[in-house]
Each structure stands twice: as C-alpha cells, then as structure tokens.
C-alpha cells in the first residue's frame, strides 16, 4: 500500500474484445478501465482511483481527446493524495501521447503509459501484466522520488521521448527506444534496479493544449519519385495550407530534389518545414548549414507533435 495511483483509461487493444480466445479480429476500446483493473487480482494490493477519460482506438487519437486527457491529468496530478498516474492507451499512437505529455507535464510526479498487443479476451492477453507493471512502476517511482513520463510494455520501461512502436504484431518486442536501451526492466514484483535515469518532464504546462486550437502540421514522405504534387495542390488554398510540415526524409535527412522545390515554395508561403527520417534508428541530427531544422532522434510522429508545440510558442527541449 502507499499513496493513491490514479489510473486513466483511454481505450486501445488493452480494452479490446475479440469473438474468440485467439481471435486476430477484435474491436479495440470496448472494456472499461474498471473492468481491466478488476481482472488483475494483484492490483488489490494498491490504492487505485480509476477514471475512464476516453474510449478510443488510438489510431483515432486527436487534439480533442488529448485535451480531455490533459484536464484529467491536470486535476489528478494536483491532488495531494495522488502519487502518480497510469494511462492505459492504444499502442498505435502511444509514442505521440507519451512525447506530448513529456513536454507538458509540470508536476514532479511519475506518469506511466501502458498498452497491450492482444485484446483482453485473447489467450495471449498481455494487458494484465502490463497494467500491473505500470501500477508497480508508478508506486515505486513515487516512493523513491523519481518523476517524469515513461511507458512500460512487456517488462521494459521506455523513456517517453524515445519510445516507439517497432513491430506491428509481436508482443515481446512491439516497442523499442529507437536504439536507446530501456530505462529499467520489470521483475516479478516491481522494477529491477534504479529508476534514476528517468527523463524529467519539460514542464510546459497544460494551457498550451487546453487554450489553443491545433496548428495544422502535416507529414510528407520523401521516396523514390517523390515529386511533391499533393503538397503543391494543398498549398494552393488557405483551406488546405498547413502551418508546418515534417518531412519523413530518406536517410539522414535528405529529400528528393523535386519534393525539395515544393518545400522551398511552401517555406516562401510561410510554412515551417522540419526534417525527420523514415529510418528506424538514429534520427536526423542537427548540423551547421542545414536547409531545414532537424527533428533530432524522435520519431516522425513525435516530430509532428514537437513542431505543433513550436508553432504554439513552446520553447524547444534542451
Ligand atoms: C490502438 O492503438 O488503440 C489499437 C491497437 C493497439 O492498441 O494495439
């Protein structure tokens, strides 16, 4: 026992239901977070406050759901009795929500996201273990004064700014850190070793999300024959003109020469252009003389979140 762990449910496969024990076909976001907690007897060792804040397949995650989550987090993290927060989420956009929260959380308490690769009805269901690990992790982090935003999946704890989905259907290696090691491993009854390497959240606060409309940032992929025709069409009308573009570049930040011309045109029209990469590890590191800013080692989808925050005036991470 200890202080309260707040568990916020947002949906995902962890709350999914299939039509048979091993069904590959299932619907995500069906069971309540109360049902998920009730299915894990060992969670009765903890003081939990359980709240359903959304019920979405995370492929449909958007600014509005993030705002609902932000309100619940702002309120929950401000409570003296709450030691930290677990968020159950879909795997598909977990890396985006995790990164966003890493930038915004402004209270020195642990926030841990978790998810599952199999629905709750599957004989291979991984949600119960992940949920138990997440609660144990928050409890231990709070007990030892460690804070920041992390994700735990399959017994590995990932930094929110490194975590990414790395396999579309495996259970054990569905997530990785894009070349960074896990921050910690989970043992039978809690994290093994020190949690001291947790990244501190950046602390930008909730108003950036709650008090602003979403800037429009699109992702454009560079590839063989990428001529930028779709982007060129989007630039012709204020209704489709983005505020920013993240390019999923080839290699270490290179762009097809035809797409590059369209991006120069976009920039002349006031669109902010950033470079990320299609490549799984390494990111795009900043170098003198870059034509467009490099997003660093976050994923393309996380770079899109970072550019939205930049457009809203949030100072860049150090
Ligand atoms: C989702 O992201 O909500 C569905 C897929 C999953 O959780 O694995």
PDB file of C-alpha atoms and ligand atoms in Angstrom:
ATOM      1  CA  UNK A   1       0.000   0.000   0.000  1.00  0.00           C
ATOM      2  CA  UNK A   2       1.024   3.621  -0.311  1.00  0.00           C
ATOM      3  CA  UNK A   3      -0.498   6.709  -1.826  1.00  0.00           C
ATOM      4  CA  UNK A   4      -3.182   6.601  -4.482  1.00  0.00           C
ATOM      5  CA  UNK A   5      -2.251   5.707  -8.057  1.00  0.00           C
ATOM      6  CA  UNK A   6      -4.677   7.321 -10.495  1.00  0.00           C
ATOM      7  CA  UNK A   7      -5.441   5.039 -13.462  1.00  0.00           C
ATOM      8  CA  UNK A   8      -6.828   6.846 -16.517  1.00  0.00           C
ATOM      9  CA  UNK A   9      -8.362   4.704 -19.275  1.00  0.00           C
ATOM     10  CA  UNK A  10      -8.354   5.894 -22.879  1.00  0.00           C
ATOM     11  CA  UNK A  11      -9.192   2.675 -24.777  1.00  0.00           C
ATOM     12  CA  UNK A  12      -6.879   0.690 -27.071  1.00  0.00           C
ATOM     13  CA  UNK A  13      -6.371  -3.029 -27.594  1.00  0.00           C
ATOM     14  CA  UNK A  14      -5.754  -3.403 -23.874  1.00  0.00           C
ATOM     15  CA  UNK A  15      -9.518  -2.795 -23.594  1.00  0.00           C
ATOM     16  CA  UNK A  16     -10.261  -4.787 -26.750  1.00  0.00           C
ATOM     17  CA  UNK A  17     -12.699  -7.665 -27.173  1.00  0.00           C
ATOM     18  CA  UNK A  18     -12.497 -10.406 -29.809  1.00  0.00           C
ATOM     19  CA  UNK A  19     -15.012 -13.040 -30.834  1.00  0.00           C
ATOM     20  CA  UNK A  20     -12.837 -15.968 -29.698  1.00  0.00           C
ATOM     21  CA  UNK A  21      -9.896 -16.610 -27.372  1.00  0.00           C
ATOM     22  CA  UNK A  22      -7.268 -16.293 -30.102  1.00  0.00           C
ATOM     23  CA  UNK A  23      -9.140 -14.050 -32.481  1.00  0.00           C
ATOM     24  CA  UNK A  24      -6.960 -11.806 -34.587  1.00  0.00           C
ATOM     25  CA  UNK A  25     -10.076  -9.845 -35.372  1.00  0.00           C
ATOM     26  CA  UNK A  26     -11.301  -7.779 -32.468  1.00  0.00           C
ATOM     27  CA  UNK A  27     -12.611  -4.368 -31.590  1.00  0.00           C
ATOM     28  CA  UNK A  28     -10.350  -2.095 -29.542  1.00  0.00           C
ATOM     29  CA  UNK A  29     -11.677   0.136 -26.755  1.00  0.00           C
ATOM     30  CA  UNK A  30     -14.633  -1.974 -25.524  1.00  0.00           C
ATOM     31  CA  UNK A  31     -13.969  -2.741 -21.841  1.00  0.00           C
ATOM     32  CA  UNK A  32     -13.964  -0.079 -19.164  1.00  0.00           C
ATOM     33  CA  UNK A  33     -10.777   0.645 -17.256  1.00  0.00           C
ATOM     34  CA  UNK A  34     -12.655  -0.554 -14.129  1.00  0.00           C
ATOM     35  CA  UNK A  35     -13.033  -3.959 -15.828  1.00  0.00           C
ATOM     36  CA  UNK A  36      -9.332  -4.014 -16.748  1.00  0.00           C
ATOM     37  CA  UNK A  37      -8.349  -3.332 -13.148  1.00  0.00           C
ATOM     38  CA  UNK A  38     -10.833  -5.867 -11.776  1.00  0.00           C
ATOM     39  CA  UNK A  39      -9.262  -8.565 -13.967  1.00  0.00           C
ATOM     40  CA  UNK A  40      -5.886  -8.257 -12.177  1.00  0.00           C
ATOM     41  CA  UNK A  41      -6.192  -9.595  -8.589  1.00  0.00           C
ATOM     42  CA  UNK A  42      -2.720  -8.350  -7.587  1.00  0.00           C
ATOM     43  CA  UNK A  43      -3.895  -4.770  -8.096  1.00  0.00           C
ATOM     44  CA  UNK A  44      -5.893  -5.099  -4.868  1.00  0.00           C
ATOM     45  CA  UNK A  45      -2.551  -4.513  -3.101  1.00  0.00           C
ATOM     46  CA  UNK A  46      -2.684  -0.864  -4.251  1.00  0.00           C
ATOM     47  CA  UNK A  47      -4.906   2.142  -3.586  1.00  0.00           C
ATOM     48  CA  UNK A  48      -6.261   2.991  -7.016  1.00  0.00           C
ATOM     49  CA  UNK A  49      -8.554   5.704  -8.282  1.00  0.00           C
ATOM     50  CA  UNK A  50      -9.822   4.619 -11.696  1.00  0.00           C
ATOM     51  CA  UNK A  51     -11.270   7.015 -14.278  1.00  0.00           C
ATOM     52  CA  UNK A  52     -12.412   6.473 -17.845  1.00  0.00           C
ATOM     53  CA  UNK A  53     -11.363   9.621 -19.717  1.00  0.00           C
ATOM     54  CA  UNK A  54     -11.898   8.355 -23.277  1.00  0.00           C
ATOM     55  CA  UNK A  55     -12.676   5.129 -25.121  1.00  0.00           C
ATOM     56  CA  UNK A  56     -10.869   5.244 -28.480  1.00  0.00           C
ATOM     57  CA  UNK A  57      -8.893   3.058 -30.804  1.00  0.00           C
ATOM     58  CA  UNK A  58      -5.735   5.135 -30.644  1.00  0.00           C
ATOM     59  CA  UNK A  59      -5.454   5.351 -34.436  1.00  0.00           C
ATOM     60  CA  UNK A  60      -8.209   7.945 -33.902  1.00  0.00           C
ATOM     61  CA  UNK A  61      -6.320   9.913 -31.239  1.00  0.00           C
ATOM     62  CA  UNK A  62      -6.626  13.641 -31.781  1.00  0.00           C
ATOM     63  CA  UNK A  63      -6.268  17.075 -30.182  1.00  0.00           C
ATOM     64  CA  UNK A  64      -9.749  16.872 -28.601  1.00  0.00           C
ATOM     65  CA  UNK A  65      -9.009  13.578 -26.822  1.00  0.00           C
ATOM     66  CA  UNK A  66      -5.632  14.919 -25.726  1.00  0.00           C
ATOM     67  CA  UNK A  67      -7.472  17.900 -24.218  1.00  0.00           C
ATOM     68  CA  UNK A  68      -9.785  15.598 -22.238  1.00  0.00           C
ATOM     69  CA  UNK A  69      -6.764  13.632 -21.038  1.00  0.00           C
ATOM     70  CA  UNK A  70      -4.947  16.867 -20.160  1.00  0.00           C
ATOM     71  CA  UNK A  71      -7.835  18.052 -17.968  1.00  0.00           C
ATOM     72  CA  UNK A  72      -7.876  14.742 -16.090  1.00  0.00           C
ATOM     73  CA  UNK A  73      -4.103  14.864 -15.630  1.00  0.00           C
ATOM     74  CA  UNK A  74      -4.087  18.486 -14.518  1.00  0.00           C
ATOM     75  CA  UNK A  75      -6.707  17.719 -11.893  1.00  0.00           C
ATOM     76  CA  UNK A  76      -5.267  14.358 -10.832  1.00  0.00           C
ATOM     77  CA  UNK A  77      -1.646  15.404 -10.558  1.00  0.00           C
ATOM     78  CA  UNK A  78      -2.662  18.385  -8.423  1.00  0.00           C
ATOM     79  CA  UNK A  79      -4.219  16.101  -5.784  1.00  0.00           C
ATOM     80  CA  UNK A  80      -2.075  15.669  -2.668  1.00  0.00           C
ATOM     81  CA  UNK A  81      -3.177  12.050  -2.254  1.00  0.00           C
ATOM     82  CA  UNK A  82      -2.169  11.045  -5.817  1.00  0.00           C
ATOM     83  CA  UNK A  83       1.375   9.685  -6.039  1.00  0.00           C
ATOM     84  CA  UNK A  84       1.356   9.312  -9.821  1.00  0.00           C
ATOM     85  CA  UNK A  85      -0.700   8.335 -12.837  1.00  0.00           C
ATOM     86  CA  UNK A  86      -1.033   5.283 -15.088  1.00  0.00           C
ATOM     87  CA  UNK A  87      -2.608   5.803 -18.523  1.00  0.00           C
ATOM     88  CA  UNK A  88      -3.967   2.825 -20.455  1.00  0.00           C
ATOM     89  CA  UNK A  89      -3.665   3.609 -24.175  1.00  0.00           C
ATOM     90  CA  UNK A  90      -3.656   2.020 -27.604  1.00  0.00           C
ATOM     91  CA  UNK A  91      -0.270   1.024 -28.935  1.00  0.00           C
ATOM     92  CA  UNK A  92      -0.662   2.754 -32.297  1.00  0.00           C
ATOM     93  CA  UNK A  93      -0.165   6.345 -31.174  1.00  0.00           C
ATOM     94  CA  UNK A  94       1.239   5.750 -27.701  1.00  0.00           C
ATOM     95  CA  UNK A  95       4.537   7.320 -28.741  1.00  0.00           C
ATOM     96  CA  UNK A  96       2.778  10.578 -29.680  1.00  0.00           C
ATOM     97  CA  UNK A  97       0.809  10.894 -26.440  1.00  0.00           C
ATOM     98  CA  UNK A  98       3.853   9.910 -24.384  1.00  0.00           C
ATOM     99  CA  UNK A  99       6.032  12.526 -26.090  1.00  0.00           C
ATOM    100  CA  UNK A 100       3.343  15.225 -25.779  1.00  0.00           C
ATOM    101  CA  UNK A 101       2.989  14.546 -22.052  1.00  0.00           C
ATOM    102  CA  UNK A 102       6.772  14.537 -21.642  1.00  0.00           C
ATOM    103  CA  UNK A 103       6.769  18.086 -22.975  1.00  0.00           C
ATOM    104  CA  UNK A 104       3.748  19.316 -20.980  1.00  0.00           C
ATOM    105  CA  UNK A 105       3.681  17.669 -17.532  1.00  0.00           C
ATOM    106  CA  UNK A 106       4.582  20.327 -14.968  1.00  0.00           C
ATOM    107  CA  UNK A 107       4.289  18.417 -11.688  1.00  0.00           C
ATOM    108  CA  UNK A 108       7.082  16.314 -10.168  1.00  0.00           C
ATOM    109  CA  UNK A 109       5.169  13.005 -10.156  1.00  0.00           C
ATOM    110  CA  UNK A 110       5.550   9.865 -12.298  1.00  0.00           C
ATOM    111  CA  UNK A 111       3.247   9.292 -15.287  1.00  0.00           C
ATOM    112  CA  UNK A 112       3.398   5.862 -16.942  1.00  0.00           C
ATOM    113  CA  UNK A 113       1.629   4.827 -20.137  1.00  0.00           C
ATOM    114  CA  UNK A 114       0.885   1.228 -20.917  1.00  0.00           C
ATOM    115  CA  UNK A 115      -0.970  -0.746 -23.567  1.00  0.00           C
ATOM    116  CA  UNK A 116      -1.335  -4.231 -24.997  1.00  0.00           C
ATOM    117  CA  UNK A 117      -0.762  -6.006 -28.282  1.00  0.00           C
ATOM    118  CA  UNK A 118      -3.551  -8.540 -27.706  1.00  0.00           C
ATOM    119  CA  UNK A 119      -7.142  -7.845 -26.679  1.00  0.00           C
ATOM    120  CA  UNK A 120      -8.312  -8.671 -23.181  1.00  0.00           C
ATOM    121  CA  UNK A 121     -10.170 -11.768 -24.467  1.00  0.00           C
ATOM    122  CA  UNK A 122      -7.109 -13.326 -26.111  1.00  0.00           C
ATOM    123  CA  UNK A 123      -5.373 -16.351 -24.599  1.00  0.00           C
ATOM    124  CA  UNK A 124      -2.177 -14.304 -25.158  1.00  0.00           C
ATOM    125  CA  UNK A 125      -3.531 -11.183 -23.456  1.00  0.00           C
ATOM    126  CA  UNK A 126      -0.582  -9.041 -22.346  1.00  0.00           C
ATOM    127  CA  UNK A 127      -2.664  -6.220 -20.875  1.00  0.00           C
ATOM    128  CA  UNK A 128      -2.984  -7.579 -17.296  1.00  0.00           C
ATOM    129  CA  UNK A 129       0.776  -7.916 -16.856  1.00  0.00           C
ATOM    130  CA  UNK A 130       1.446  -4.503 -18.433  1.00  0.00           C
ATOM    131  CA  UNK A 131      -1.166  -2.795 -16.266  1.00  0.00           C
ATOM    132  CA  UNK A 132       0.206  -4.399 -13.107  1.00  0.00           C
ATOM    133  CA  UNK A 133       3.759  -3.417 -14.104  1.00  0.00           C
ATOM    134  CA  UNK A 134       2.630   0.168 -14.730  1.00  0.00           C
ATOM    135  CA  UNK A 135       0.994   0.495 -11.306  1.00  0.00           C
ATOM    136  CA  UNK A 136       4.015  -1.073  -9.594  1.00  0.00           C
ATOM    137  CA  UNK A 137       6.301   1.263 -11.515  1.00  0.00           C
ATOM    138  CA  UNK A 138       4.401   4.408 -10.543  1.00  0.00           C
ATOM    139  CA  UNK A 139       4.259   3.251  -6.947  1.00  0.00           C
ATOM    140  CA  UNK A 140       7.988   2.567  -6.795  1.00  0.00           C
ATOM    141  CA  UNK A 141       8.921   5.751  -8.653  1.00  0.00           C
ATOM    142  CA  UNK A 142       6.808   7.829  -6.270  1.00  0.00           C
ATOM    143  CA  UNK A 143       8.254   6.011  -3.250  1.00  0.00           C
ATOM    144  CA  UNK A 144      11.796   6.824  -4.383  1.00  0.00           C
ATOM    145  CA  UNK A 145      11.079  10.387  -5.545  1.00  0.00           C
ATOM    146  CA  UNK A 146      11.513   9.673  -9.255  1.00  0.00           C
ATOM    147  CA  UNK A 147       9.289  11.502 -11.736  1.00  0.00           C
ATOM    148  CA  UNK A 148       8.769  12.105 -15.446  1.00  0.00           C
ATOM    149  CA  UNK A 149       6.873  10.333 -18.240  1.00  0.00           C
ATOM    150  CA  UNK A 150       7.636   6.757 -19.288  1.00  0.00           C
ATOM    151  CA  UNK A 151       5.970   3.776 -20.946  1.00  0.00           C
ATOM    152  CA  UNK A 152       6.110   0.170 -19.844  1.00  0.00           C
ATOM    153  CA  UNK A 153       5.461  -2.727 -22.196  1.00  0.00           C
ATOM    154  CA  UNK A 154       6.474  -6.374 -21.939  1.00  0.00           C
ATOM    155  CA  UNK A 155       8.600  -5.769 -18.864  1.00  0.00           C
ATOM    156  CA  UNK A 156      10.647  -2.907 -20.317  1.00  0.00           C
ATOM    157  CA  UNK A 157      10.455   0.725 -19.264  1.00  0.00           C
ATOM    158  CA  UNK A 158      10.978   3.260 -22.053  1.00  0.00           C
ATOM    159  CA  UNK A 159      11.598   6.984 -21.911  1.00  0.00           C
ATOM    160  CA  UNK A 160       8.623   8.916 -23.319  1.00  0.00           C
ATOM    161  CA  UNK A 161      10.870  10.726 -25.795  1.00  0.00           C
ATOM    162  CA  UNK A 162      12.414   7.519 -27.130  1.00  0.00           C
ATOM    163  CA  UNK A 163       9.530   5.025 -27.059  1.00  0.00           C
ATOM    164  CA  UNK A 164       8.085   3.893 -30.374  1.00  0.00           C
ATOM    165  CA  UNK A 165       6.105   1.042 -31.828  1.00  0.00           C
ATOM    166  CA  UNK A 166       8.636  -1.175 -33.571  1.00  0.00           C
ATOM    167  CA  UNK A 167       6.697  -4.283 -34.566  1.00  0.00           C
ATOM    168  CA  UNK A 168       3.138  -4.366 -35.862  1.00  0.00           C
ATOM    169  CA  UNK A 169       2.043  -7.631 -34.171  1.00  0.00           C
ATOM    170  CA  UNK A 170       4.738  -9.156 -31.956  1.00  0.00           C
ATOM    171  CA  UNK A 171       4.106  -8.992 -28.232  1.00  0.00           C
ATOM    172  CA  UNK A 172       7.574  -9.019 -26.666  1.00  0.00           C
ATOM    173  CA  UNK A 173       9.365  -6.584 -28.979  1.00  0.00           C
ATOM    174  CA  UNK A 174       6.420  -4.451 -30.080  1.00  0.00           C
ATOM    175  CA  UNK A 175       8.146  -1.379 -28.632  1.00  0.00           C
ATOM    176  CA  UNK A 176      11.690  -0.151 -28.513  1.00  0.00           C
ATOM    177  CA  UNK A 177      13.672   3.016 -27.876  1.00  0.00           C
ATOM    178  CA  UNK A 178      14.936   3.659 -31.410  1.00  0.00           C
ATOM    179  CA  UNK A 179      18.399   2.471 -30.426  1.00  0.00           C
ATOM    180  CA  UNK A 180      18.257   3.625 -26.795  1.00  0.00           C
ATOM    181  CA  UNK A 181      18.176   0.965 -24.102  1.00  0.00           C
ATOM    182  CA  UNK A 182      15.197   0.587 -21.781  1.00  0.00           C
ATOM    183  CA  UNK A 183      15.451   2.729 -18.649  1.00  0.00           C
ATOM    184  CA  UNK A 184      14.651  -0.264 -16.470  1.00  0.00           C
ATOM    185  CA  UNK A 185      13.356  -3.816 -16.532  1.00  0.00           C
ATOM    186  CA  UNK A 186      10.411  -5.094 -14.540  1.00  0.00           C
ATOM    187  CA  UNK A 187      10.907  -8.054 -12.218  1.00  0.00           C
ATOM    188  CA  UNK A 188       8.249 -10.252 -10.628  1.00  0.00           C
ATOM    189  CA  UNK A 189       7.140  -7.668  -8.107  1.00  0.00           C
ATOM    190  CA  UNK A 190       8.487  -4.341  -9.336  1.00  0.00           C
ATOM    191  CA  UNK A 191      11.245  -2.578 -11.261  1.00  0.00           C
ATOM    192  CA  UNK A 192      14.742  -4.041 -11.043  1.00  0.00           C
ATOM    193  CA  UNK A 193      17.488  -1.627 -10.051  1.00  0.00           C
ATOM    194  CA  UNK A 194      17.490   2.142 -10.011  1.00  0.00           C
ATOM    195  CA  UNK A 195      14.981   4.372 -11.781  1.00  0.00           C
ATOM    196  CA  UNK A 196      17.349   7.340 -11.548  1.00  0.00           C
ATOM    197  CA  UNK A 197      17.725   7.655 -15.337  1.00  0.00           C
ATOM    198  CA  UNK A 198      14.098   8.697 -15.866  1.00  0.00           C
ATOM    199  CA  UNK A 199      13.900  11.828 -18.018  1.00  0.00           C
ATOM    200  CA  UNK A 200      12.413  14.868 -16.291  1.00  0.00           C
ATOM    201  CA  UNK A 201       9.258  16.176 -17.936  1.00  0.00           C
ATOM    202  CA  UNK A 202       9.790  19.546 -19.653  1.00  0.00           C
ATOM    203  CA  UNK A 203       7.012  21.321 -17.736  1.00  0.00           C
ATOM    204  CA  UNK A 204       5.428  23.484 -20.455  1.00  0.00           C
ATOM    205  CA  UNK A 205       2.067  23.148 -18.703  1.00  0.00           C
ATOM    206  CA  UNK A 206      -1.452  22.382 -19.874  1.00  0.00           C
ATOM    207  CA  UNK A 207      -2.614  25.725 -21.221  1.00  0.00           C
ATOM    208  CA  UNK A 208      -0.720  25.233 -24.475  1.00  0.00           C
ATOM    209  CA  UNK A 209      -3.007  22.284 -25.213  1.00  0.00           C
ATOM    210  CA  UNK A 210      -6.175  23.447 -23.454  1.00  0.00           C
ATOM    211  CA  UNK A 211      -6.263  27.067 -24.589  1.00  0.00           C
ATOM    212  CA  UNK A 212      -5.268  26.730 -28.233  1.00  0.00           C
ATOM    213  CA  UNK A 213      -6.614  25.315 -31.458  1.00  0.00           C
ATOM    214  CA  UNK A 214      -4.409  22.670 -33.026  1.00  0.00           C
ATOM    215  CA  UNK A 215      -1.900  24.042 -35.527  1.00  0.00           C
ATOM    216  CA  UNK A 216      -2.070  22.092 -38.771  1.00  0.00           C
ATOM    217  CA  UNK A 217       1.125  20.094 -39.217  1.00  0.00           C
ATOM    218  CA  UNK A 218       1.257  17.506 -41.990  1.00  0.00           C
ATOM    219  CA  UNK A 219       3.758  14.725 -42.586  1.00  0.00           C
ATOM    220  CA  UNK A 220       5.148  14.376 -46.103  1.00  0.00           C
ATOM    221  CA  UNK A 221       7.238  11.345 -47.063  1.00  0.00           C
ATOM    222  CA  UNK A 222      10.234  11.581 -49.388  1.00  0.00           C
ATOM    223  CA  UNK A 223      10.700   8.464 -51.515  1.00  0.00           C
ATOM    224  CA  UNK A 224      11.731   7.345 -54.994  1.00  0.00           C
ATOM    225  CA  UNK A 225       9.894   9.616 -57.414  1.00  0.00           C
ATOM    226  CA  UNK A 226       8.555  11.944 -54.674  1.00  0.00           C
ATOM    227  CA  UNK A 227       7.537  14.969 -56.759  1.00  0.00           C
ATOM    228  CA  UNK A 228       5.527  16.829 -54.096  1.00  0.00           C
ATOM    229  CA  UNK A 229       2.418  17.025 -56.276  1.00  0.00           C
ATOM    230  CA  UNK A 230      -0.060  16.517 -53.410  1.00  0.00           C
ATOM    231  CA  UNK A 231       1.684  19.096 -51.260  1.00  0.00           C
ATOM    232  CA  UNK A 232       1.748  21.520 -54.182  1.00  0.00           C
ATOM    233  CA  UNK A 233      -2.034  21.117 -54.512  1.00  0.00           C
ATOM    234  CA  UNK A 234      -2.503  21.702 -50.764  1.00  0.00           C
ATOM    235  CA  UNK A 235      -0.536  24.945 -50.976  1.00  0.00           C
ATOM    236  CA  UNK A 236      -2.987  26.409 -53.498  1.00  0.00           C
ATOM    237  CA  UNK A 237      -5.770  27.094 -50.983  1.00  0.00           C
ATOM    238  CA  UNK A 238      -5.806  28.605 -47.487  1.00  0.00           C
ATOM    239  CA  UNK A 239      -8.212  25.793 -46.525  1.00  0.00           C
ATOM    240  CA  UNK A 240      -5.576  23.117 -47.109  1.00  0.00           C
ATOM    241  CA  UNK A 241      -2.380  25.075 -46.447  1.00  0.00           C
ATOM    242  CA  UNK A 242      -0.576  23.619 -43.405  1.00  0.00           C
ATOM    243  CA  UNK A 243       1.168  25.712 -40.765  1.00  0.00           C
ATOM    244  CA  UNK A 244       4.002  23.238 -40.676  1.00  0.00           C
ATOM    245  CA  UNK A 245       5.374  20.205 -42.482  1.00  0.00           C
ATOM    246  CA  UNK A 246       7.516  17.400 -41.096  1.00  0.00           C
ATOM    247  CA  UNK A 247       9.312  15.609 -43.896  1.00  0.00           C
ATOM    248  CA  UNK A 248       9.914  11.909 -43.340  1.00  0.00           C
ATOM    249  CA  UNK A 249      13.216  12.138 -45.185  1.00  0.00           C
ATOM    250  CA  UNK A 250      15.366   9.456 -46.691  1.00  0.00           C
ATOM    251  CA  UNK A 251      18.498   8.526 -44.720  1.00  0.00           C
ATOM    252  CA  UNK A 252      19.983  11.223 -42.540  1.00  0.00           C
ATOM    253  CA  UNK A 253      17.605  13.952 -43.636  1.00  0.00           C
ATOM    254  CA  UNK A 254      17.787  14.055 -47.435  1.00  0.00           C
ATOM    255  CA  UNK A 255      14.845  14.979 -49.684  1.00  0.00           C
ATOM    256  CA  UNK A 256      14.025  14.109 -53.305  1.00  0.00           C
ATOM    257  CA  UNK A 257      15.019  17.139 -55.423  1.00  0.00           C
ATOM    258  CA  UNK A 258      11.505  17.590 -56.857  1.00  0.00           C
ATOM    259  CA  UNK A 259       9.824  17.498 -53.449  1.00  0.00           C
ATOM    260  CA  UNK A 260      12.540  19.856 -52.222  1.00  0.00           C
ATOM    261  CA  UNK A 261      11.431  22.511 -54.716  1.00  0.00           C
ATOM    262  CA  UNK A 262       7.839  22.296 -53.460  1.00  0.00           C
ATOM    263  CA  UNK A 263       9.072  22.557 -49.873  1.00  0.00           C
ATOM    264  CA  UNK A 264      11.016  25.731 -50.750  1.00  0.00           C
ATOM    265  CA  UNK A 265       7.781  27.091 -52.212  1.00  0.00           C
ATOM    266  CA  UNK A 266       5.898  26.141 -49.021  1.00  0.00           C
ATOM    267  CA  UNK A 267       8.516  27.913 -46.944  1.00  0.00           C
ATOM    268  CA  UNK A 268       8.164  31.071 -49.036  1.00  0.00           C
ATOM    269  CA  UNK A 269       4.424  30.942 -48.245  1.00  0.00           C
ATOM    270  CA  UNK A 270       5.214  30.888 -44.509  1.00  0.00           C
ATOM    271  CA  UNK A 271       5.019  27.151 -43.810  1.00  0.00           C
ATOM    272  CA  UNK A 272       7.566  25.900 -41.270  1.00  0.00           C
ATOM    273  CA  UNK A 273       9.475  22.859 -42.569  1.00  0.00           C
ATOM    274  CA  UNK A 274      11.260  20.319 -40.348  1.00  0.00           C
ATOM    275  CA  UNK A 275      13.205  17.205 -41.298  1.00  0.00           C
ATOM    276  CA  UNK A 276      12.798  13.808 -39.662  1.00  0.00           C
ATOM    277  CA  UNK A 277      13.594  10.417 -41.197  1.00  0.00           C
ATOM    278  CA  UNK A 278      11.936   7.224 -42.422  1.00  0.00           C
ATOM    279  CA  UNK A 279      14.820   5.285 -40.875  1.00  0.00           C
ATOM    280  CA  UNK A 280      14.064   3.430 -37.638  1.00  0.00           C
ATOM    281  CA  UNK A 281      17.157   4.398 -35.673  1.00  0.00           C
ATOM    282  CA  UNK A 282      19.456   7.413 -35.480  1.00  0.00           C
ATOM    283  CA  UNK A 283      17.023  10.222 -36.290  1.00  0.00           C
ATOM    284  CA  UNK A 284      18.287  13.352 -38.051  1.00  0.00           C
ATOM    285  CA  UNK A 285      20.977  15.136 -36.054  1.00  0.00           C
ATOM    286  CA  UNK A 286      21.467  18.886 -36.312  1.00  0.00           C
ATOM    287  CA  UNK A 287      24.384  20.111 -38.444  1.00  0.00           C
ATOM    288  CA  UNK A 288      25.717  23.531 -39.464  1.00  0.00           C
ATOM    289  CA  UNK A 289      24.240  24.661 -42.760  1.00  0.00           C
ATOM    290  CA  UNK A 290      21.031  22.601 -42.559  1.00  0.00           C
ATOM    291  CA  UNK A 291      18.411  23.855 -45.016  1.00  0.00           C
ATOM    292  CA  UNK A 292      15.608  22.992 -42.617  1.00  0.00           C
ATOM    293  CA  UNK A 293      15.750  22.187 -38.895  1.00  0.00           C
ATOM    294  CA  UNK A 294      16.424  18.567 -37.999  1.00  0.00           C
ATOM    295  CA  UNK A 295      13.986  16.952 -35.563  1.00  0.00           C
ATOM    296  CA  UNK A 296      16.704  15.005 -33.714  1.00  0.00           C
ATOM    297  CA  UNK A 297      16.132  11.425 -32.637  1.00  0.00           C
ATOM    298  CA  UNK A 298      12.378  11.450 -32.056  1.00  0.00           C
ATOM    299  CA  UNK A 299      10.116   9.602 -34.483  1.00  0.00           C
ATOM    300  CA  UNK A 300       8.376  11.326 -37.394  1.00  0.00           C
ATOM    301  CA  UNK A 301       5.064  11.265 -35.494  1.00  0.00           C
ATOM    302  CA  UNK A 302       6.735  12.692 -32.375  1.00  0.00           C
ATOM    303  CA  UNK A 303       8.442  15.345 -34.522  1.00  0.00           C
ATOM    304  CA  UNK A 304       4.978  16.383 -35.705  1.00  0.00           C
ATOM    305  CA  UNK A 305       3.945  16.885 -32.050  1.00  0.00           C
ATOM    306  CA  UNK A 306       7.157  18.841 -31.422  1.00  0.00           C
ATOM    307  CA  UNK A 307       6.506  21.131 -34.401  1.00  0.00           C
ATOM    308  CA  UNK A 308       2.925  21.762 -33.222  1.00  0.00           C
ATOM    309  CA  UNK A 309       4.328  22.816 -29.847  1.00  0.00           C
ATOM    310  CA  UNK A 310       6.952  25.014 -31.525  1.00  0.00           C
ATOM    311  CA  UNK A 311       4.215  26.726 -33.539  1.00  0.00           C
ATOM    312  CA  UNK A 312       2.378  27.383 -30.266  1.00  0.00           C
ATOM    313  CA  UNK A 313       5.465  29.061 -28.834  1.00  0.00           C
ATOM    314  CA  UNK A 314       6.683  26.299 -26.526  1.00  0.00           C
ATOM    315  CA  UNK A 315      10.480  26.560 -26.146  1.00  0.00           C
ATOM    316  CA  UNK A 316      12.397  23.646 -27.703  1.00  0.00           C
ATOM    317  CA  UNK A 317      13.759  20.881 -25.498  1.00  0.00           C
ATOM    318  CA  UNK A 318      17.373  21.412 -24.442  1.00  0.00           C
TER     319      UNK A 318
HETATM  320  C1  LIG B   1      -4.977   1.097 -30.625  1.00  0.00           C
HETATM  321  O1  LIG B   1      -3.898   1.649 -30.817  1.00  0.00           O
HETATM  322  O2  LIG B   1      -5.884   1.609 -29.942  1.00  0.00           O
HETATM  323  C2  LIG B   1      -5.279  -0.219 -31.235  1.00  0.00           C
HETATM  324  C3  LIG B   1      -4.084  -1.056 -31.394  1.00  0.00           C
HETATM  325  C4  LIG B   1      -3.423  -1.422 -30.114  1.00  0.00           C
HETATM  326  O3  LIG B   1      -3.697  -0.910 -29.028  1.00  0.00           O
HETATM  327  O4  LIG B   1      -2.527  -2.314 -30.191  1.00  0.00           O
END
